[in-house]
Short mmCIF file of C-alpha atoms in Angstrom, two decimals:
data_model
loop_
_atom_site.label_atom_id
_atom_site.label_comp_id
_atom_site.label_asym_id
_atom_site.label_seq_id
_atom_site.Cartn_x
_atom_site.Cartn_y
_atom_site.Cartn_z
CA ALA O 1101 -67.52 12.94 114.72
CA GLN O 1102 -64.19 12.85 113.42
CA SER O 1103 -62.38 16.56 113.09
CA VAL O 1104 -59.17 17.83 111.78
CA ALA O 1105 -58.32 21.61 112.34
CA GLN O 1106 -55.10 23.74 110.93
CA PRO O 1107 -55.00 26.48 113.68
CA GLU O 1108 -53.07 28.40 110.38
CA ASP O 1109 -53.66 29.90 107.20
CA GLN O 1110 -51.47 30.92 105.90
CA VAL O 1111 -46.95 29.85 107.65
CA ASN O 1112 -44.28 32.09 105.76
CA VAL O 1113 -40.72 30.75 106.07
CA ALA O 1114 -37.77 32.26 104.82
CA GLU O 1115 -35.56 29.91 102.07
CA GLY O 1116 -32.84 27.43 104.43
CA ASN O 1117 -35.03 28.37 107.71
CA PRO O 1118 -37.26 24.92 109.15
CA LEU O 1119 -40.74 24.98 108.80
CA THR O 1120 -43.78 23.39 111.33
CA VAL O 1121 -47.85 22.92 109.56
CA LYS O 1122 -49.15 22.68 112.61
CA CYS O 1123 -52.52 19.67 112.49
CA THR O 1124 -54.35 18.35 115.61
CA TYR O 1125 -57.08 15.49 115.04
CA SER O 1126 -59.95 14.35 116.38
CA VAL O 1127 -61.19 10.88 116.44
CA SER O 1128 -63.18 8.18 117.70
CA GLY O 1129 -60.11 5.49 118.43
CA ASN O 1130 -56.86 5.69 117.17
CA PRO O 1131 -56.04 7.69 114.17
CA TYR O 1132 -54.64 7.24 110.73
CA LEU O 1133 -53.11 10.67 109.50
CA PHE O 1134 -52.77 12.19 106.34
CA TRP O 1135 -50.78 14.83 104.97
CA TYR O 1136 -51.04 15.69 101.11
CA VAL O 1137 -49.88 18.84 99.45
CA GLN O 1138 -51.70 20.88 96.48
CA TYR O 1139 -50.06 23.07 94.11
CA PRO O 1140 -51.31 25.96 92.28
CA ASN O 1141 -54.46 24.33 89.35
CA ARG O 1142 -53.31 20.37 90.17
CA GLY O 1143 -55.29 18.17 92.01
CA LEU O 1144 -53.43 17.00 96.04
CA GLN O 1145 -50.25 14.19 95.86
CA PHE O 1146 -49.37 12.22 98.74
CA LEU O 1147 -47.14 13.37 101.51
CA LEU O 1148 -46.66 10.88 103.62
CA LYS O 1149 -49.11 8.60 106.73
CA TYR O 1150 -49.16 7.93 110.18
CA ILE O 1151 -50.34 3.85 110.64
CA THR O 1152 -49.01 2.76 114.15
CA GLY O 1153 -45.72 2.09 115.43
CA ASP O 1154 -42.59 5.38 114.81
CA ASN O 1155 -44.62 8.46 115.98
CA LEU O 1156 -42.51 9.65 113.51
CA VAL O 1157 -43.19 9.77 109.77
CA LYS O 1158 -40.87 10.95 106.89
CA GLY O 1159 -42.17 11.13 103.80
CA SER O 1160 -41.64 12.67 100.18
CA TYR O 1161 -39.40 15.59 99.32
CA GLY O 1162 -37.45 15.88 102.63
CA PHE O 1163 -40.73 15.95 104.49
CA GLU O 1164 -41.22 14.55 108.08
CA ALA O 1165 -44.68 14.71 110.92
CA GLU O 1166 -44.71 13.71 113.86
CA PHE O 1167 -47.67 11.97 115.64
CA ASN O 1168 -48.44 13.11 119.22
CA LYS O 1169 -51.32 11.02 121.11
CA SER O 1170 -51.51 13.08 124.16
CA GLN O 1171 -51.68 16.25 121.94
CA THR O 1172 -53.60 14.60 119.53
CA SER O 1173 -51.63 16.46 117.01
CA PHE O 1174 -49.64 15.63 113.24
CA HIS O 1175 -47.34 18.47 112.72
CA LEU O 1176 -45.61 18.32 109.16
CA LYS O 1177 -41.86 19.53 109.54
CA LYS O 1178 -38.92 19.80 107.27
CA PRO O 1179 -35.73 21.45 108.55
CA SER O 1180 -34.84 23.20 106.23
CA ALA O 1181 -37.79 24.86 103.16
CA LEU O 1182 -37.22 25.23 100.16
CA VAL O 1183 -39.12 28.31 97.79
CA SER O 1184 -40.87 25.71 95.52
CA ASP O 1185 -41.90 23.88 98.49
CA SER O 1186 -44.66 27.18 98.26
CA ALA O 1187 -48.00 25.11 98.24
CA LEU O 1188 -51.12 23.98 100.21
CA TYR O 1189 -51.17 21.31 102.76
CA PHE O 1190 -53.82 19.53 104.31
CA CYS O 1191 -53.78 17.50 107.07
CA ALA O 1192 -56.31 14.31 107.29
CA VAL O 1193 -57.70 11.60 109.94
CA ARG O 1194 -59.78 8.49 109.71
CA SER O 1195 -60.64 6.46 112.77
CA ARG O 1196 -58.98 3.41 112.52
CA ASP O 1197 -61.19 1.63 115.07
CA THR O 1198 -64.19 2.76 113.08
CA GLY O 1199 -65.77 0.72 109.64
CA ARG O 1200 -66.38 4.08 108.19
CA ARG O 1201 -64.14 4.92 105.80
CA ALA O 1202 -64.85 8.24 105.37
CA LEU O 1203 -61.49 10.99 105.03
CA THR O 1204 -62.18 13.88 107.11
CA PHE O 1205 -59.61 17.09 105.38
CA GLY O 1206 -58.83 20.09 107.59
CA SER O 1207 -58.94 23.25 105.98
CA GLY O 1208 -55.70 23.54 104.35
CA THR O 1209 -52.36 25.37 105.78
CA ARG O 1210 -50.82 28.11 102.48
CA LEU O 1211 -47.04 27.76 103.25
CA GLN O 1212 -44.87 30.65 101.93
CA VAL O 1213 -41.14 30.00 101.54
CA GLN O 1214 -39.72 33.56 100.91
CA PRO O 1215 -36.29 33.38 98.26
CA GLU L 1387 -49.65 6.22 82.64
CA ALA L 1388 -51.33 5.55 86.13
CA GLN L 1389 -54.20 8.62 86.72
CA VAL L 1390 -57.39 9.20 87.61
CA THR L 1391 -59.25 11.29 85.42
CA GLN L 1392 -61.84 14.38 84.97
CA ASN L 1393 -64.51 15.67 82.78
CA PRO L 1394 -65.40 18.12 82.00
CA ARG L 1395 -62.36 20.02 83.54
CA TYR L 1396 -64.69 23.67 83.99
CA LEU L 1397 -68.55 23.69 83.68
CA ILE L 1398 -71.29 26.42 83.86
CA THR L 1399 -74.52 25.79 84.37
CA VAL L 1400 -77.83 27.14 85.60
CA THR L 1401 -79.82 25.55 88.73
CA GLY L 1402 -81.94 22.78 88.26
CA LYS L 1403 -79.92 21.62 84.78
CA LYS L 1404 -79.09 18.00 85.98
CA LEU L 1405 -75.01 17.61 85.03
CA THR L 1406 -72.68 14.26 85.31
CA VAL L 1407 -69.08 14.30 86.35
CA THR L 1408 -67.40 11.15 85.16
CA CYS L 1409 -64.25 9.82 86.77
CA SER L 1410 -62.14 7.07 85.76
CA GLN L 1411 -58.91 5.64 86.92
CA ASN L 1412 -56.55 2.94 85.02
CA MET L 1413 -55.06 1.36 88.37
CA ASN L 1414 -57.66 -1.20 88.55
CA HIS L 1415 -58.05 0.19 92.40
CA GLU L 1416 -61.39 -1.22 94.09
CA TYR L 1417 -61.51 2.17 96.83
CA MET L 1418 -62.81 5.74 94.92
CA SER L 1419 -64.21 8.55 96.23
CA TRP L 1420 -65.34 12.21 95.70
CA TYR L 1421 -64.62 15.46 97.28
CA ARG L 1422 -65.32 19.33 96.96
CA GLN L 1423 -62.89 21.50 98.11
CA ASP L 1424 -64.43 25.45 99.27
CA PRO L 1425 -62.51 28.03 100.62
CA GLY L 1426 -61.89 27.97 104.34
CA LEU L 1427 -63.23 24.21 104.38
CA GLY L 1428 -61.07 22.68 102.76
CA LEU L 1429 -61.84 18.85 100.89
CA ARG L 1430 -65.15 18.07 102.48
CA GLN L 1431 -66.27 14.41 100.92
CA ILE L 1432 -69.27 13.50 98.68
CA TYR L 1433 -69.13 10.55 99.02
CA TYR L 1434 -66.30 6.95 98.30
CA SER L 1435 -66.82 3.55 97.01
CA MET L 1436 -65.50 0.54 98.61
CA ASN L 1437 -65.66 -1.69 95.09
CA VAL L 1438 -68.59 -1.99 92.42
CA GLU L 1439 -72.13 -1.53 93.87
CA VAL L 1440 -71.01 -0.63 97.28
CA THR L 1441 -71.05 2.92 97.63
CA ASP L 1442 -71.48 5.46 101.01
CA LYS L 1443 -72.14 8.50 102.25
CA GLY L 1444 -69.68 11.01 102.76
CA ASP L 1445 -69.72 14.02 104.95
CA VAL L 1446 -71.44 16.21 102.70
CA PRO L 1447 -73.71 13.68 100.48
CA GLU L 1448 -77.04 16.74 100.50
CA GLY L 1449 -77.34 16.97 96.57
CA TYR L 1450 -75.41 14.30 94.61
CA LYS L 1451 -76.10 11.22 93.55
CA VAL L 1452 -73.01 7.94 92.67
CA SER L 1453 -73.16 5.01 91.16
CA ARG L 1454 -70.33 2.42 90.42
CA LYS L 1455 -71.13 0.41 87.89
CA GLU L 1456 -68.10 -0.58 86.59
CA LYS L 1457 -64.33 -1.03 89.08
CA ARG L 1458 -62.98 2.00 86.52
CA ASN L 1459 -65.79 4.50 86.35
CA PHE L 1460 -66.95 6.91 89.87
CA PRO L 1461 -69.48 9.32 88.30
CA LEU L 1462 -70.69 12.49 90.14
CA ILE L 1463 -74.49 13.55 89.73
CA LEU L 1464 -76.05 16.50 90.35
CA GLU L 1465 -79.62 15.86 89.82
CA SER L 1466 -81.23 19.17 89.72
CA PRO L 1467 -77.71 21.96 90.86
CA SER L 1468 -77.92 24.91 93.10
CA PRO L 1469 -75.74 27.80 93.65
CA ASN L 1470 -74.73 25.55 97.00
CA GLN L 1471 -72.81 23.50 94.93
CA THR L 1472 -70.27 25.80 92.95
CA SER L 1473 -66.84 23.99 94.12
CA LEU L 1474 -64.48 22.36 92.73
CA TYR L 1475 -64.32 19.09 92.47
CA PHE L 1476 -61.91 15.67 93.18
CA CYS L 1477 -62.03 12.03 92.06
CA ALA L 1478 -59.76 9.84 94.60
CA SER L 1479 -59.03 6.03 94.15
CA SER L 1480 -56.59 3.98 95.89
CA LEU L 1481 -56.10 -0.13 95.66
CA THR L 1482 -58.43 -1.35 98.00
CA GLY L 1483 -60.74 0.60 101.36
CA LEU L 1484 -59.65 -2.33 103.48
CA ALA L 1485 -57.33 -0.66 105.12
CA GLY L 1486 -58.19 2.26 104.94
CA VAL L 1487 -54.39 3.74 104.70
CA GLU L 1488 -53.41 3.63 100.85
CA THR L 1489 -52.51 6.42 99.18
CA GLN L 1490 -55.01 8.20 97.56
CA TYR L 1491 -54.22 9.44 94.01
CA PHE L 1492 -56.34 13.02 93.13
CA GLY L 1493 -57.88 14.02 89.70
CA PRO L 1494 -57.17 16.98 87.97
CA GLY L 1495 -60.66 18.82 89.51
CA THR L 1496 -63.57 20.31 88.16
CA ARG L 1497 -64.66 23.44 88.76
CA LEU L 1498 -68.31 23.86 88.89
CA LEU L 1499 -70.37 27.26 88.52
CA VAL L 1500 -73.95 27.02 88.76
CA LEU L 1501 -75.93 30.22 88.23
#
């Protein structure tokens, strides 16, 4: 079975400081990994994904994530946080090597950026 | 405008009364999916569909049915709703499910309360 862990329910960071939202995963074989963001009263919006190749993936709004196979992690990062980045962030995984197309999401991490 | 629409957006019902939540996309996407979002549990996939007349179970299919008679529509059916199906439901679509790595586009969500 595949699973995703987001160990922090909430991350607080001051505007202008770097931010990290953690994600670890478990999957059979190689993973496809995703980050989505949810603003209040909205559906999820895609941020970035890792398929293969370069371990550092750049996405929307200045976010990036680093795939670390040995640590089975895919942490989301941004060099300088904005108040408008405050939202709920979800990491998701599916296996590249099985026929199963279902996507498994983590429980979400609320990012609060203080002015 | 490319979008995924869901109806209704809010629904209060009683135990045992059959209901259907509709989902429609105008992007000619082959892959469609239903998720439920619960506090502390993140998003869990209920069912997904690779194309017309092709559906498969996600992680939490019990108590739900789906159908895919047309490419654009993917209704979620609760034959006999129970209070544990009170949740926020999201429909999503992507271009194809073959690679399984396309960006998913999410609808605005349907908040369901089962009394």
